[in-house]
Amino acid sequence: MVEITIDGNKVELAEGSMVMHAAQKAGLYVPHFCYHKKLSIAANCRMCLVDVEKAPKALPACATPVSNGMIVRTRSEKAIAAQKSVMEFLLINHPLDCPICDQGGECQLQDLAVGYGGSTSRYTEEKRVVFHKSLGPLVSAEEMARCIHCTRCVRFGQEIAGVMELGMLNRSEHAEITSFVGRAIESELSGNMIDICPVGALTSKPFRYSARTWELARRRSVSPHDSVGANLVVQVKNDRVMRVVPFENEEVNECWISDRDRFSYEGLAGEDRVTAPLLRAADGSWREADWPEALEAVAAGLRGVAERHGAEQLGAVAAPYATTEEFALLARLVRGLGSDNIDFRLRQTDAGFDAARAGVPWLGLPLAEIGKLDRVVVIGSFLRKDHPLIAQRLRQAAKNGARVVLVDAGAEDPLMPVAGRLTVAPSALPAAVAELCVALARAKDAEVPAAFAGVQPGDAARRLADVLASGENTAVLMGNLAVRHPQAAALAAAGLALARAAGGRFGFLTEGGNTVGGYLAEAVPQQGGKTAARMFAEPLKGYLVLHAEPQLDADDGAAALAALRAAEFNVALTPYLSAAQDWAHVILPIGPFTETSGTFVNAEGRVQSFKGTVRSLGQSRPGWKVLRVLGNTLGLQGFDEETSEAVRDGVLADDTASRLSNDFGAPAAVAAPAVQGLERVADVPIYFSDAIVRRAESLQRTRAAAAPEAHASAATLARLGIAAGERVKIASRRGSVELFLNQDDTVADGAVRIAAAHASTVALGGAFEQLSVERA
């Protein structure tokens, strides 16, 4: 440790720390622009010049290492004079257009100019002009003359997002930040560049010129889009969400959020919102009703189905981002009617998964500990699409020396160093994990699981086992594709055996914002009821659908739509008309997460409650209130809570940690199913993951939201006799679609990658269908 004196304060720091770290530890503020605690040191802006005793000139605090006995003054005459000189240089070419700048009121340059800038400028020459850049639909670079070349955006891309999409051209007064040959920024974390830009050079394109920062009310919330539960600040004007930015929480999302978290607010209050209860007339048209009439119609319809066909012909499905309170009341409602058919895992296909699990699947470790792992195995995940913030934590771990191993069906670039990967067709995933487990057990002279006694690992598995064998802090994580797999239970048991062989931890990355909450609220079959997959494969007479768009959210959207259309009575609790107008008989308008109080439980089991940030739109109401009143209308017991907190406390009264378990027992022998034809590899595009995101206009203009095309390896194309780029007809047992077929050697041999959750591919059915391909 090193001890220095800064502004009279004795501070002890680790050797190699900078003066800036000493100032922060002492609670002193040193003005700066280019320094950021999450980025490497660049020392570009020179704003943090401080007076170091015995140094001939002021030194940058961010780039000056501490030494024992060093004496530093941050507020001396010499330091302040140096800081004021730097500010004068920074303002020479700045356009000084604060009155029309979106950053006005929250601009670091503006704030520091008040303290360190002059009241007049000595510079009378013409200012330089930097032309605007087109960076895509999310980030605006229309006023790049404001840029002070701090390079935070450049370093963010390289170090946090994992891809260098911005860089600096030229030198001296001709230097400017730009993208590569006019390309757009396409990182799933790109919006964070807006937050870290200390001036108004990079701003939010959807928010541009829509409000001033001092007009906005700021309210905390939690993101529903993935299992991290990123903490948000929702900024509101006139009861409308105008902007979403991160709330810093080092243990959850650090200071970052994904673009899906940031820009999905555009989908909250679009033209598609239902603002009053709707009843379907006999001729198929919709008419508005008041709440008492609509609730009575729902009660009569549900009772009628139960009386005519039995309560077991009623079922409820929900999206995995419903709140814990909504899950609990929906489960209570369905069971009060006499049915156990309830599920929120719309893409899960393994009927044996519930019988195999011992408790609530979860991450298996705190999110903050991901960066401390030295060996990580991720099974069946499109990491950057499914879990962008967890991918970012793994990226930092990899930079710090962690060895990451991927077992997948599509070798998508995770933008991080990968120690190795096994890319196999989906049906071969359990066998690949079993091979890796056996190879690792032998490498560590440990006992091979009895079920894997006949498994002979290949060369690739042995190489990866050697990587894992030297680890001291290992985690094996199951991704979304693995949990959706038809052999998910076997895959989980094999993954658990692998983690035990490595002496590490085992967990699930989990889908949606509240998968753990859904399990805790028992919104899954408990007494032999049907899962979502069975409810659609074996159609029921009546359905309650909460937040979901079954056509796009279910594994087999075609089967879901057919089942709903054939049912006698369907109730949709949704904010969006288009989500249910094709099949519902009653639409009850409920608010998205910004219009309700509720609770999400993230992948690590962290309980995060939030309040609504805006009033309900029109006559829509919070989902938990609608379900509670519906229970009263039906005359059911146990619907007496007056607040969402009372519902939450009833669900989470026990110690939730004791209910979390990733135990799947001993692995069983792995048997690959018979495959005839090509296997489908189905990812869920990041901007089609849920109903809110699908309606966010700016996100839908990104490249990641382009209509799906088919992808196959060169070897697969050669066997088919089809050239890359040809239009082909792809058929499954469900139906067929026509798409362009591109060469993509990241896809496993014998498989075709076709995205799910998109209207153009719904006809193919499930994510693991076997396909045939021929020229269109």
mmCIF file with all atom_site columns, C-alpha atoms in Angstrom, residues 604-673:
data_model
loop_
_atom_site.group_PDB
_atom_site.id
_atom_site.type_symbol
_atom_site.label_atom_id
_atom_site.label_alt_id
_atom_site.label_comp_id
_atom_site.label_asym_id
_atom_site.label_entity_id
_atom_site.label_seq_id
_atom_site.pdbx_PDB_ins_code
_atom_site.Cartn_x
_atom_site.Cartn_y
_atom_site.Cartn_z
_atom_site.occupancy
_atom_site.B_iso_or_equiv
_atom_site.pdbx_formal_charge
_atom_site.auth_seq_id
_atom_site.auth_comp_id
_atom_site.auth_asym_id
_atom_site.auth_atom_id
_atom_site.pdbx_PDB_model_num
ATOM 1  C CA . GLU A 1 604 ? -29.833 -14.259 -9.080  1.00 0.00 ? 604 GLU A CA 1
ATOM 2  C CA . GLY A 1 605 ? -33.010 -14.284 -6.957  1.00 0.00 ? 605 GLY A CA 1
ATOM 3  C CA . ARG A 1 606 ? -32.906 -10.561 -6.153  1.00 0.00 ? 606 ARG A CA 1
ATOM 4  C CA . VAL A 1 607 ? -36.371 -9.215  -5.330  1.00 0.00 ? 607 VAL A CA 1
ATOM 5  C CA . GLN A 1 608 ? -36.876 -5.773  -6.907  1.00 0.00 ? 608 GLN A CA 1
ATOM 6  C CA . SER A 1 609 ? -40.165 -3.954  -6.377  1.00 0.00 ? 609 SER A CA 1
ATOM 7  C CA . PHE A 1 610 ? -41.123 -0.801  -8.261  1.00 0.00 ? 610 PHE A CA 1
ATOM 8  C CA . LYS A 1 611 ? -43.912 1.735   -8.536  1.00 0.00 ? 611 LYS A CA 1
ATOM 9  C CA . GLY A 1 612 ? -45.732 2.911   -11.645 1.00 0.00 ? 612 GLY A CA 1
ATOM 10 C CA . THR A 1 613 ? -44.045 5.862   -13.322 1.00 0.00 ? 613 THR A CA 1
ATOM 11 C CA . VAL A 1 614 ? -47.036 7.245   -15.264 1.00 0.00 ? 614 VAL A CA 1
ATOM 12 C CA . ARG A 1 615 ? -50.816 7.130   -14.920 1.00 0.00 ? 615 ARG A CA 1
ATOM 13 C CA . SER A 1 616 ? -52.729 4.369   -16.670 1.00 0.00 ? 616 SER A CA 1
ATOM 14 C CA . LEU A 1 617 ? -53.555 5.221   -20.273 1.00 0.00 ? 617 LEU A CA 1
ATOM 15 C CA . GLY A 1 618 ? -57.288 5.736   -20.822 1.00 0.00 ? 618 GLY A CA 1
ATOM 16 C CA . GLN A 1 619 ? -59.321 3.163   -18.922 1.00 0.00 ? 619 GLN A CA 1
ATOM 17 C CA . SER A 1 620 ? -56.525 0.605   -18.723 1.00 0.00 ? 620 SER A CA 1
ATOM 18 C CA . ARG A 1 621 ? -55.681 -0.628  -15.243 1.00 0.00 ? 621 ARG A CA 1
ATOM 19 C CA . PRO A 1 622 ? -52.766 -2.432  -13.541 1.00 0.00 ? 622 PRO A CA 1
ATOM 20 C CA . GLY A 1 623 ? -52.942 -6.152  -14.254 1.00 0.00 ? 623 GLY A CA 1
ATOM 21 C CA . TRP A 1 624 ? -52.908 -7.190  -10.591 1.00 0.00 ? 624 TRP A CA 1
ATOM 22 C CA . LYS A 1 625 ? -55.944 -4.980  -9.876  1.00 0.00 ? 625 LYS A CA 1
ATOM 23 C CA . VAL A 1 626 ? -57.879 -6.425  -12.806 1.00 0.00 ? 626 VAL A CA 1
ATOM 24 C CA . LEU A 1 627 ? -57.143 -10.004 -11.697 1.00 0.00 ? 627 LEU A CA 1
ATOM 25 C CA . ARG A 1 628 ? -58.016 -9.226  -8.090  1.00 0.00 ? 628 ARG A CA 1
ATOM 26 C CA . VAL A 1 629 ? -61.392 -7.690  -9.037  1.00 0.00 ? 629 VAL A CA 1
ATOM 27 C CA . LEU A 1 630 ? -62.051 -10.522 -11.491 1.00 0.00 ? 630 LEU A CA 1
ATOM 28 C CA . GLY A 1 631 ? -61.564 -12.979 -8.611  1.00 0.00 ? 631 GLY A CA 1
ATOM 29 C CA . ASN A 1 632 ? -64.166 -11.026 -6.616  1.00 0.00 ? 632 ASN A CA 1
ATOM 30 C CA . THR A 1 633 ? -66.544 -11.011 -9.596  1.00 0.00 ? 633 THR A CA 1
ATOM 31 C CA . LEU A 1 634 ? -66.215 -14.791 -9.836  1.00 0.00 ? 634 LEU A CA 1
ATOM 32 C CA . GLY A 1 635 ? -66.899 -15.090 -6.103  1.00 0.00 ? 635 GLY A CA 1
ATOM 33 C CA . LEU A 1 636 ? -63.590 -16.821 -5.402  1.00 0.00 ? 636 LEU A CA 1
ATOM 34 C CA . GLN A 1 637 ? -61.886 -16.867 -2.010  1.00 0.00 ? 637 GLN A CA 1
ATOM 35 C CA . GLY A 1 638 ? -58.563 -15.134 -1.325  1.00 0.00 ? 638 GLY A CA 1
ATOM 36 C CA . PHE A 1 639 ? -58.877 -11.994 -3.465  1.00 0.00 ? 639 PHE A CA 1
ATOM 37 C CA . ASP A 1 640 ? -58.966 -9.447  -0.661  1.00 0.00 ? 640 ASP A CA 1
ATOM 38 C CA . GLU A 1 641 ? -55.628 -7.593  -1.001  1.00 0.00 ? 641 GLU A CA 1
ATOM 39 C CA . GLU A 1 642 ? -55.870 -3.834  -1.416  1.00 0.00 ? 642 GLU A CA 1
ATOM 40 C CA . THR A 1 643 ? -52.259 -3.242  -2.548  1.00 0.00 ? 643 THR A CA 1
ATOM 41 C CA . SER A 1 644 ? -49.731 -4.974  -4.747  1.00 0.00 ? 644 SER A CA 1
ATOM 42 C CA . GLU A 1 645 ? -47.379 -5.041  -1.748  1.00 0.00 ? 645 GLU A CA 1
ATOM 43 C CA . ALA A 1 646 ? -49.870 -7.231  0.131   1.00 0.00 ? 646 ALA A CA 1
ATOM 44 C CA . VAL A 1 647 ? -49.964 -9.669  -2.801  1.00 0.00 ? 647 VAL A CA 1
ATOM 45 C CA . ARG A 1 648 ? -46.151 -9.646  -3.023  1.00 0.00 ? 648 ARG A CA 1
ATOM 46 C CA . ASP A 1 649 ? -45.724 -10.308 0.696   1.00 0.00 ? 649 ASP A CA 1
ATOM 47 C CA . GLY A 1 650 ? -48.059 -13.276 0.460   1.00 0.00 ? 650 GLY A CA 1
ATOM 48 C CA . VAL A 1 651 ? -45.900 -14.817 -2.275  1.00 0.00 ? 651 VAL A CA 1
ATOM 49 C CA . LEU A 1 652 ? -42.492 -13.914 -0.871  1.00 0.00 ? 652 LEU A CA 1
ATOM 50 C CA . ALA A 1 653 ? -43.276 -14.237 2.838   1.00 0.00 ? 653 ALA A CA 1
ATOM 51 C CA . ASP A 1 654 ? -40.925 -17.197 3.179   1.00 0.00 ? 654 ASP A CA 1
ATOM 52 C CA . ASP A 1 655 ? -37.186 -17.010 2.642   1.00 0.00 ? 655 ASP A CA 1
ATOM 53 C CA . THR A 1 656 ? -37.047 -17.059 -1.159  1.00 0.00 ? 656 THR A CA 1
ATOM 54 C CA . ALA A 1 657 ? -33.430 -18.219 -1.171  1.00 0.00 ? 657 ALA A CA 1
ATOM 55 C CA . SER A 1 658 ? -34.464 -21.546 0.389   1.00 0.00 ? 658 SER A CA 1
ATOM 56 C CA . ARG A 1 659 ? -36.756 -22.208 -2.585  1.00 0.00 ? 659 ARG A CA 1
ATOM 57 C CA . LEU A 1 660 ? -34.013 -21.693 -5.168  1.00 0.00 ? 660 LEU A CA 1
ATOM 58 C CA . SER A 1 661 ? -32.446 -24.927 -6.381  1.00 0.00 ? 661 SER A CA 1
ATOM 59 C CA . ASN A 1 662 ? -30.639 -26.111 -9.485  1.00 0.00 ? 662 ASN A CA 1
ATOM 60 C CA . ASP A 1 663 ? -30.633 -29.770 -8.500  1.00 0.00 ? 663 ASP A CA 1
ATOM 61 C CA . PHE A 1 664 ? -31.661 -32.054 -11.365 1.00 0.00 ? 664 PHE A CA 1
ATOM 62 C CA . GLY A 1 665 ? -30.424 -35.284 -9.865  1.00 0.00 ? 665 GLY A CA 1
ATOM 63 C CA . ALA A 1 666 ? -28.063 -37.765 -11.467 1.00 0.00 ? 666 ALA A CA 1
ATOM 64 C CA . PRO A 1 667 ? -27.795 -37.596 -15.257 1.00 0.00 ? 667 PRO A CA 1
ATOM 65 C CA . ALA A 1 668 ? -29.495 -40.189 -17.402 1.00 0.00 ? 668 ALA A CA 1
ATOM 66 C CA . ALA A 1 669 ? -28.060 -41.897 -20.448 1.00 0.00 ? 669 ALA A CA 1
ATOM 67 C CA . VAL A 1 670 ? -28.078 -39.535 -23.399 1.00 0.00 ? 670 VAL A CA 1
ATOM 68 C CA . ALA A 1 671 ? -30.011 -40.712 -26.443 1.00 0.00 ? 671 ALA A CA 1
ATOM 69 C CA . ALA A 1 672 ? -30.093 -38.481 -29.514 1.00 0.00 ? 672 ALA A CA 1
ATOM 70 C CA . PRO A 1 673 ? -33.466 -38.501 -31.296 1.00 0.00 ? 673 PRO A CA 1
#
